[in-house]
Coordinates of C-alpha atoms in Angstrom, one line a residue:
X1 CA 153.8 182.8 13.5
X2 CA 153.6 179.5 11.8
X3 CA 154.0 176.2 13.7
X4 CA 156.6 175.4 11.0
X5 CA 158.7 178.5 11.9
X6 CA 162.4 178.2 11.3
X7 CA 163.2 179.3 14.9
X8 CA 165.5 176.5 16.3
X9 CA 163.0 176.2 19.2
X10 CA 160.6 174.7 16.7
X11 CA 163.1 172.4 15.1
X12 CA 162.1 168.7 15.3
X13 CA 158.4 169.7 15.6
X14 CA 156.6 171.4 18.4
X15 CA 157.7 174.0 20.8
X16 CA 160.7 173.5 23.0
X17 CA 160.1 174.6 26.5
X18 CA 163.4 176.2 27.3
X19 CA 162.8 177.5 30.8
X20 CA 160.1 178.3 33.3
X21 CA 159.8 181.2 35.8
X22 CA 157.9 180.9 39.0
X23 CA 156.8 184.0 40.9
X24 CA 154.7 184.6 44.0
X25 CA 152.8 187.8 43.6
X26 CA 150.6 189.6 46.2
X27 CA 148.3 192.5 45.2
X28 CA 146.4 194.5 47.8
X29 CA 142.6 194.6 47.4
X30 CA 140.9 198.0 47.4
X31 CA 138.2 196.6 49.7
X32 CA 138.4 193.4 51.9
X33 CA 136.4 190.6 50.2
X34 CA 134.3 188.7 52.7
X35 CA 132.7 185.4 52.1
X36 CA 131.2 182.7 54.4
X37 CA 134.6 181.2 55.4
X38 CA 137.3 183.9 54.9
X39 CA 138.1 187.5 54.5
X40 CA 140.7 188.5 51.9
X41 CA 142.7 191.7 52.1
X42 CA 145.1 190.9 49.3
X43 CA 145.3 188.4 46.5
X44 CA 148.4 186.3 46.6
X45 CA 149.1 183.8 43.8
X46 CA 151.8 181.9 41.9
X47 CA 152.5 183.1 38.4
X48 CA 154.1 180.9 35.9
X49 CA 156.0 181.9 32.7
X50 CA 156.9 179.3 30.2
X51 CA 159.6 180.3 27.7
X52 CA 160.1 178.9 24.2
X53 CA 160.7 179.9 20.6
X54 CA 161.3 183.5 21.8
X55 CA 157.8 183.6 23.2
X56 CA 156.4 183.6 26.7
X57 CA 153.3 181.8 27.8
X58 CA 151.9 183.1 31.1
X59 CA 149.2 181.9 33.6
X60 CA 148.1 182.5 37.2
X61 CA 147.4 179.8 39.7
X62 CA 144.3 180.2 41.9
X63 CA 145.0 178.2 45.1
X64 CA 145.1 180.1 48.3
X65 CA 147.7 180.2 51.0
X66 CA 145.6 177.9 53.2
X67 CA 143.1 175.2 52.1
X68 CA 140.0 177.3 52.5
X69 CA 138.4 177.0 49.0
X70 CA 139.7 173.5 48.0
X71 CA 142.5 171.3 49.3
X72 CA 145.4 172.9 47.4
X73 CA 147.7 175.5 49.0
X74 CA 150.4 177.8 47.6
X75 CA 153.3 176.2 49.5
X76 CA 152.4 172.7 48.4
X77 CA 151.7 173.8 44.8
X78 CA 155.0 175.6 44.5
X79 CA 156.8 172.4 45.6
X80 CA 154.8 170.3 43.2
X81 CA 155.5 172.6 40.3
X82 CA 159.2 173.0 41.1
X83 CA 160.0 169.4 42.0
X84 CA 157.5 167.3 39.9
X85 CA 155.7 169.0 37.0
X86 CA 158.0 171.6 35.6
X87 CA 161.1 169.3 35.4
X88 CA 159.0 167.0 33.3
X89 CA 158.2 169.6 30.7
X90 CA 161.2 172.0 30.7
X91 CA 163.6 170.8 28.0
X92 CA 160.8 168.9 26.2
X93 CA 158.9 169.6 23.0
X94 CA 155.1 169.7 22.6
X95 CA 153.0 170.3 19.5
X96 CA 149.8 171.0 21.3
X97 CA 148.5 171.5 24.8
X98 CA 146.9 168.1 24.7
X99 CA 150.3 166.5 24.6
X100 CA 150.7 167.6 28.3
X101 CA 148.0 165.3 29.4
X102 CA 150.1 162.1 29.8
X103 CA 152.5 164.1 32.0
X104 CA 149.7 165.8 34.1
X105 CA 147.2 162.9 34.4
X106 CA 149.1 160.4 36.6
X107 CA 149.3 162.8 39.5
X108 CA 146.2 162.7 41.7
X109 CA 144.3 165.9 42.5
X110 CA 146.4 169.1 42.4
X111 CA 144.2 170.4 39.6
X112 CA 145.1 174.0 40.2
X113 CA 148.8 173.3 39.9
X114 CA 148.2 171.3 36.7
X115 CA 146.0 174.0 35.3
X116 CA 148.6 176.8 35.6
X117 CA 151.1 174.7 33.6
X118 CA 148.5 173.8 30.9
X119 CA 147.1 177.3 30.7
X120 CA 150.6 178.8 30.3
X121 CA 151.2 176.4 27.4
X122 CA 147.9 177.3 25.8
X123 CA 149.0 180.9 25.8
X124 CA 152.5 180.0 24.4
X125 CA 151.0 177.7 21.8
X126 CA 148.3 180.1 20.6
X127 CA 151.0 182.8 20.4
X128 CA 153.2 180.5 18.3
X129 CA 150.3 180.1 15.9
X130 CA 149.6 183.8 15.8
X131 CA 146.1 183.2 17.1
X132 CA 144.1 184.8 20.0
X133 CA 143.5 182.3 22.7
X134 CA 139.8 182.4 22.1
X135 CA 140.3 181.2 18.5
X136 CA 142.5 178.3 19.7
X137 CA 139.8 177.3 22.2
X138 CA 136.9 177.6 19.7
X139 CA 135.4 180.8 21.1
X140 CA 132.6 182.6 19.2
X141 CA 132.4 186.1 20.8
X142 CA 134.4 189.3 20.8
X143 CA 133.0 190.4 24.2
X144 CA 131.4 188.5 27.1
X145 CA 128.6 189.4 29.5
X146 CA 129.8 190.0 33.0
X147 CA 128.3 190.5 36.4
X148 CA 129.6 191.5 39.8
X149 CA 130.2 189.4 43.0
X150 CA 129.5 191.4 46.2
X151 CA 131.1 190.2 49.4
X152 CA 129.4 189.9 52.7
X153 CA 128.6 193.3 54.4
X154 CA 125.9 195.1 56.2
X155 CA 122.5 195.6 54.5
X156 CA 123.4 199.3 54.0
X157 CA 126.8 198.6 52.5
X158 CA 125.3 195.8 50.3
X159 CA 122.7 198.2 48.9
X160 CA 125.4 200.8 48.1
X161 CA 127.5 198.2 46.3
X162 CA 124.4 196.9 44.3
X163 CA 123.7 200.6 43.3
X164 CA 127.2 201.0 42.1
X165 CA 126.9 197.8 40.0
X166 CA 123.7 198.9 38.5
X167 CA 125.1 202.3 37.6
X168 CA 127.9 200.5 35.9
X169 CA 125.5 198.4 33.8
X170 CA 126.6 195.0 35.1
X171 CA 124.2 192.2 33.8
X172 CA 124.1 190.1 37.0
X173 CA 124.5 190.8 40.7
X174 CA 125.8 188.0 42.9
X175 CA 125.6 188.3 46.7
X176 CA 127.8 186.3 48.9
X177 CA 125.7 184.8 51.7
X178 CA 126.1 182.8 54.9
X179 CA 123.8 181.5 57.6
X180 CA 122.7 184.6 59.5
X181 CA 123.4 186.8 56.5
X182 CA 120.9 185.8 53.9
X183 CA 117.2 186.5 54.1
X184 CA 117.4 190.0 55.5
X185 CA 119.9 191.2 52.9
X186 CA 117.8 189.5 50.1
X187 CA 114.7 191.2 51.4
X188 CA 116.4 194.6 51.2
X189 CA 118.0 194.1 47.8
X190 CA 114.8 192.8 46.2
X191 CA 112.7 195.5 47.7
X192 CA 114.9 198.2 46.1
X193 CA 115.7 196.3 42.9
X194 CA 112.8 194.1 42.0
X195 CA 113.8 193.4 38.4
X196 CA 117.6 192.9 38.4
X197 CA 119.2 189.5 37.6
X198 CA 120.2 188.4 41.1
X199 CA 122.0 185.3 42.3
X200 CA 123.5 184.2 45.6
X201 CA 126.7 182.2 46.5
X202 CA 126.7 180.3 49.7
X203 CA 130.2 179.0 49.5
X204 CA 129.1 175.7 51.2
X205 CA 127.8 177.2 54.4
X206 CA 124.4 175.3 54.5
X207 CA 123.4 171.7 55.1
X208 CA 120.3 169.6 54.6
X209 CA 119.2 170.7 58.1
X210 CA 118.7 174.1 56.5
X211 CA 116.2 173.0 53.8
X212 CA 113.4 175.1 55.3
X213 CA 115.7 178.2 55.2
X214 CA 116.8 177.4 51.7
X215 CA 113.2 177.1 50.5
X216 CA 112.7 180.7 51.5
X217 CA 115.2 181.7 48.8
X218 CA 112.5 180.8 46.2
X219 CA 110.7 184.0 47.3
X220 CA 113.4 186.2 45.8
X221 CA 113.3 185.3 42.1
X222 CA 116.9 184.3 42.0
X223 CA 118.6 183.1 38.8
X224 CA 120.3 180.4 40.9
X225 CA 121.8 179.6 44.3
X226 CA 125.4 178.6 44.1
X227 CA 127.0 175.8 46.1
X228 CA 124.8 175.7 49.2
X229 CA 126.2 172.4 50.5
X230 CA 129.6 170.9 51.1
X231 CA 132.5 171.4 48.7
X232 CA 132.7 167.7 47.9
X233 CA 129.0 166.9 47.7
X234 CA 126.8 166.1 44.7
X235 CA 124.3 163.6 46.2
X236 CA 122.7 165.9 48.8
X237 CA 122.5 168.8 46.3
X238 CA 120.0 166.6 44.4
X239 CA 117.7 166.7 47.4
X240 CA 118.1 170.5 47.6
X241 CA 117.4 170.9 43.9
X242 CA 114.3 168.7 44.1
X243 CA 113.0 170.9 47.0
X244 CA 113.7 174.3 45.4
X245 CA 112.1 176.0 42.5
X246 CA 115.3 178.1 42.2
X247 CA 118.1 176.5 40.1
X248 CA 121.1 175.2 42.0
X249 CA 124.5 176.0 40.5
X250 CA 127.5 173.8 41.4
X251 CA 131.0 175.2 41.8
X252 CA 133.4 173.5 44.2
X253 CA 131.7 170.1 43.6
X254 CA 132.6 170.1 39.9
X255 CA 136.2 169.0 39.3
X256 CA 135.9 167.3 35.9
X257 CA 133.5 166.2 33.1
X258 CA 132.5 163.1 35.1
X259 CA 131.4 165.1 38.0
X260 CA 129.4 167.3 35.6
X261 CA 127.6 164.3 34.0
X262 CA 126.8 162.8 37.4
X263 CA 125.5 166.1 38.8
X264 CA 123.2 166.7 35.8
X265 CA 122.0 163.1 35.6
X266 CA 121.1 163.2 39.3
X267 CA 119.5 166.6 38.8
X268 CA 121.7 168.0 41.6
X269 CA 122.0 171.2 39.6
X270 CA 120.7 173.0 36.6
X271 CA 123.6 175.4 36.1
X272 CA 127.4 174.8 36.2
X273 CA 130.1 177.3 37.2
X274 CA 133.4 176.6 35.3
X275 CA 136.6 177.9 36.8
X276 CA 139.5 176.8 34.6
X277 CA 141.9 176.7 37.5
X278 CA 139.6 174.6 39.7
X279 CA 139.1 171.9 37.0
X280 CA 142.7 171.5 35.9
X281 CA 142.9 173.6 32.7
X282 CA 141.3 174.4 29.4
X283 CA 141.0 170.8 28.2
X284 CA 138.9 169.9 31.3
X285 CA 137.0 173.2 31.1
X286 CA 136.0 172.5 27.5
X287 CA 134.9 169.0 28.3
X288 CA 132.7 170.3 31.2
X289 CA 131.3 173.0 28.8
X290 CA 130.4 170.3 26.2
X291 CA 128.8 167.9 28.7
X292 CA 126.8 170.7 30.2
X293 CA 125.6 171.7 26.7
X294 CA 124.6 168.1 26.0
X295 CA 122.3 168.2 29.0
X296 CA 121.0 171.7 28.1
X297 CA 122.6 173.2 31.2
X298 CA 124.1 176.7 30.8
X299 CA 127.5 177.5 32.2
X300 CA 129.2 180.6 33.3
X301 CA 132.8 181.6 34.1
X302 CA 133.6 181.9 37.8
X303 CA 136.3 184.0 39.2
X304 CA 138.9 183.7 42.0
X305 CA 139.8 187.4 42.3
X306 CA 142.3 187.0 39.5
X307 CA 144.7 189.7 38.5
X308 CA 145.1 190.6 34.8
X309 CA 146.7 187.4 33.5
X310 CA 144.2 185.1 35.1
X311 CA 141.3 187.5 34.2
X312 CA 142.4 187.5 30.6
X313 CA 142.4 183.7 30.5
X314 CA 138.9 183.6 31.9
X315 CA 137.6 186.1 29.4
X316 CA 138.9 184.1 26.5
X317 CA 137.3 180.9 27.9
X318 CA 134.0 182.6 28.4
X319 CA 133.7 183.2 24.6
X320 CA 132.7 179.5 24.1
X321 CA 129.1 179.1 23.0
X322 CA 127.5 177.6 26.1
X323 CA 128.7 180.4 28.4
X324 CA 125.3 182.0 28.3
X325 CA 125.1 183.4 31.8
X326 CA 127.2 186.5 32.9
X327 CA 130.5 185.6 34.5
X328 CA 132.6 187.0 37.3
X329 CA 135.2 188.7 35.1
X330 CA 134.2 192.3 36.0
X331 CA 136.5 195.3 35.8
X332 CA 139.9 194.8 37.4
X333 CA 139.7 198.3 38.9
X334 CA 137.0 197.1 41.2
X335 CA 139.6 195.1 43.0
X336 CA 143.1 196.5 42.4
X337 CA 144.5 200.0 42.3
X338 CA 147.1 198.8 39.9
X339 CA 147.2 195.5 38.0
X340 CA 150.2 193.5 36.8
X341 CA 149.3 193.9 33.1
X342 CA 149.8 196.9 30.9
X343 CA 146.3 196.7 29.3
X344 CA 143.3 197.8 31.3
X345 CA 140.6 195.0 31.6
X346 CA 137.5 197.1 32.1
X347 CA 133.9 196.3 31.4
X348 CA 131.4 198.7 29.8
X349 CA 127.7 198.3 30.1
X350 CA 128.1 194.8 31.5
X351 CA 130.3 193.6 28.6
X352 CA 134.0 192.8 28.9
X353 CA 135.9 193.0 25.5
X354 CA 138.2 190.1 24.8
X355 CA 141.8 191.5 25.3
X356 CA 143.5 191.6 21.9
X357 CA 146.9 193.1 22.2
X358 CA 148.6 190.4 20.2
X359 CA 148.1 186.7 20.0
X360 CA 147.4 184.4 23.0
X361 CA 145.8 186.0 26.0
X362 CA 146.1 189.5 24.5
X363 CA 147.7 191.2 27.6
X364 CA 151.3 191.8 28.5
X365 CA 153.0 191.8 31.9
X366 CA 154.0 195.0 33.5
X367 CA 157.3 193.5 34.8
X368 CA 158.6 196.7 36.4
X369 CA 155.5 196.9 38.6
X370 CA 155.3 193.2 39.2
X371 CA 158.8 193.2 40.7
X372 CA 157.5 195.5 43.4
X373 CA 154.7 193.0 44.4
X374 CA 156.7 189.8 44.0
X375 CA 157.9 188.1 47.1
X376 CA 159.5 185.0 45.5
X377 CA 161.1 184.3 42.1
X378 CA 162.9 181.3 40.7
X379 CA 163.9 180.0 37.3
X380 CA 163.7 176.3 36.3
X381 CA 165.9 175.1 33.4
X382 CA 166.6 171.7 32.0

């Protein structure tokens, strides 16, 4: 569809946002997902649909119900979206996603809420142009390399899960770790799988007082150790990176391109995890991607246990050139018995095809099923 379409919603230039739907969806997880600071038994998330020009742009938000990953929460985000952000875009016209920036930028923080608005418009905009989202973003691949993220469990359970991942051909295995659940499990996994690409994610559970313990991780030939220290720290990670041979990867600490520059200049990390929801949307994600590339630092696409809409957004993002490490967008069937999209998002031999059922994110909502897992719905109009 051309941007100069005769549809009245395009009259006057740009796309008129005619309405927005807000849902809260909760999908049960097949297996509880355990990390250092929480155990998830289901994935609950806001889902936003922007309507305009006879098209729908859809995105998932990634904040949790409580502030256990970062500061944002679902109740606060719903209020911010309903009362502040969406009233400023519904009834307005936009010719590109970048025109949202003056509306989103004045509000401090709340990057996950801003991201869901911006991402939904990217989907709407790319659909209006008849383009897959990856083309609108500047992606270069038709499939992306993916790995698995294995939650905290006993050594025996962890070995079983690693065996399943290897049998499925995943190209990287990430183990969630915490103090008291680290060296023993790494010993066991490396003894059985000496050659696999292995990483660990500490989810902020360590401190500088644990440097001697963190040094032991160099014994296990890890590709990187992710976010060992506090969620808001860059400075002390530089001391960790100077001490370790293993690369440090930053996740929670990186909120924007400025954080990325500072972290790489300080040598606080050698790898960057980009989660589009964490950083405020695709514009910020692309800027972080470009800054990392300028420093020669590879990036990869992290995951937040997204359902099919969020997973599709992540896959399209991961087609950009500097996403050279396998991401977290593994098969949806590892997490959910049934997804909220009609198209299966399944990896084969460690590669996830870019979804391509039409323009935009390339997947469609299974609205009949989604109604059964939706606890809240509202429509915002001008």
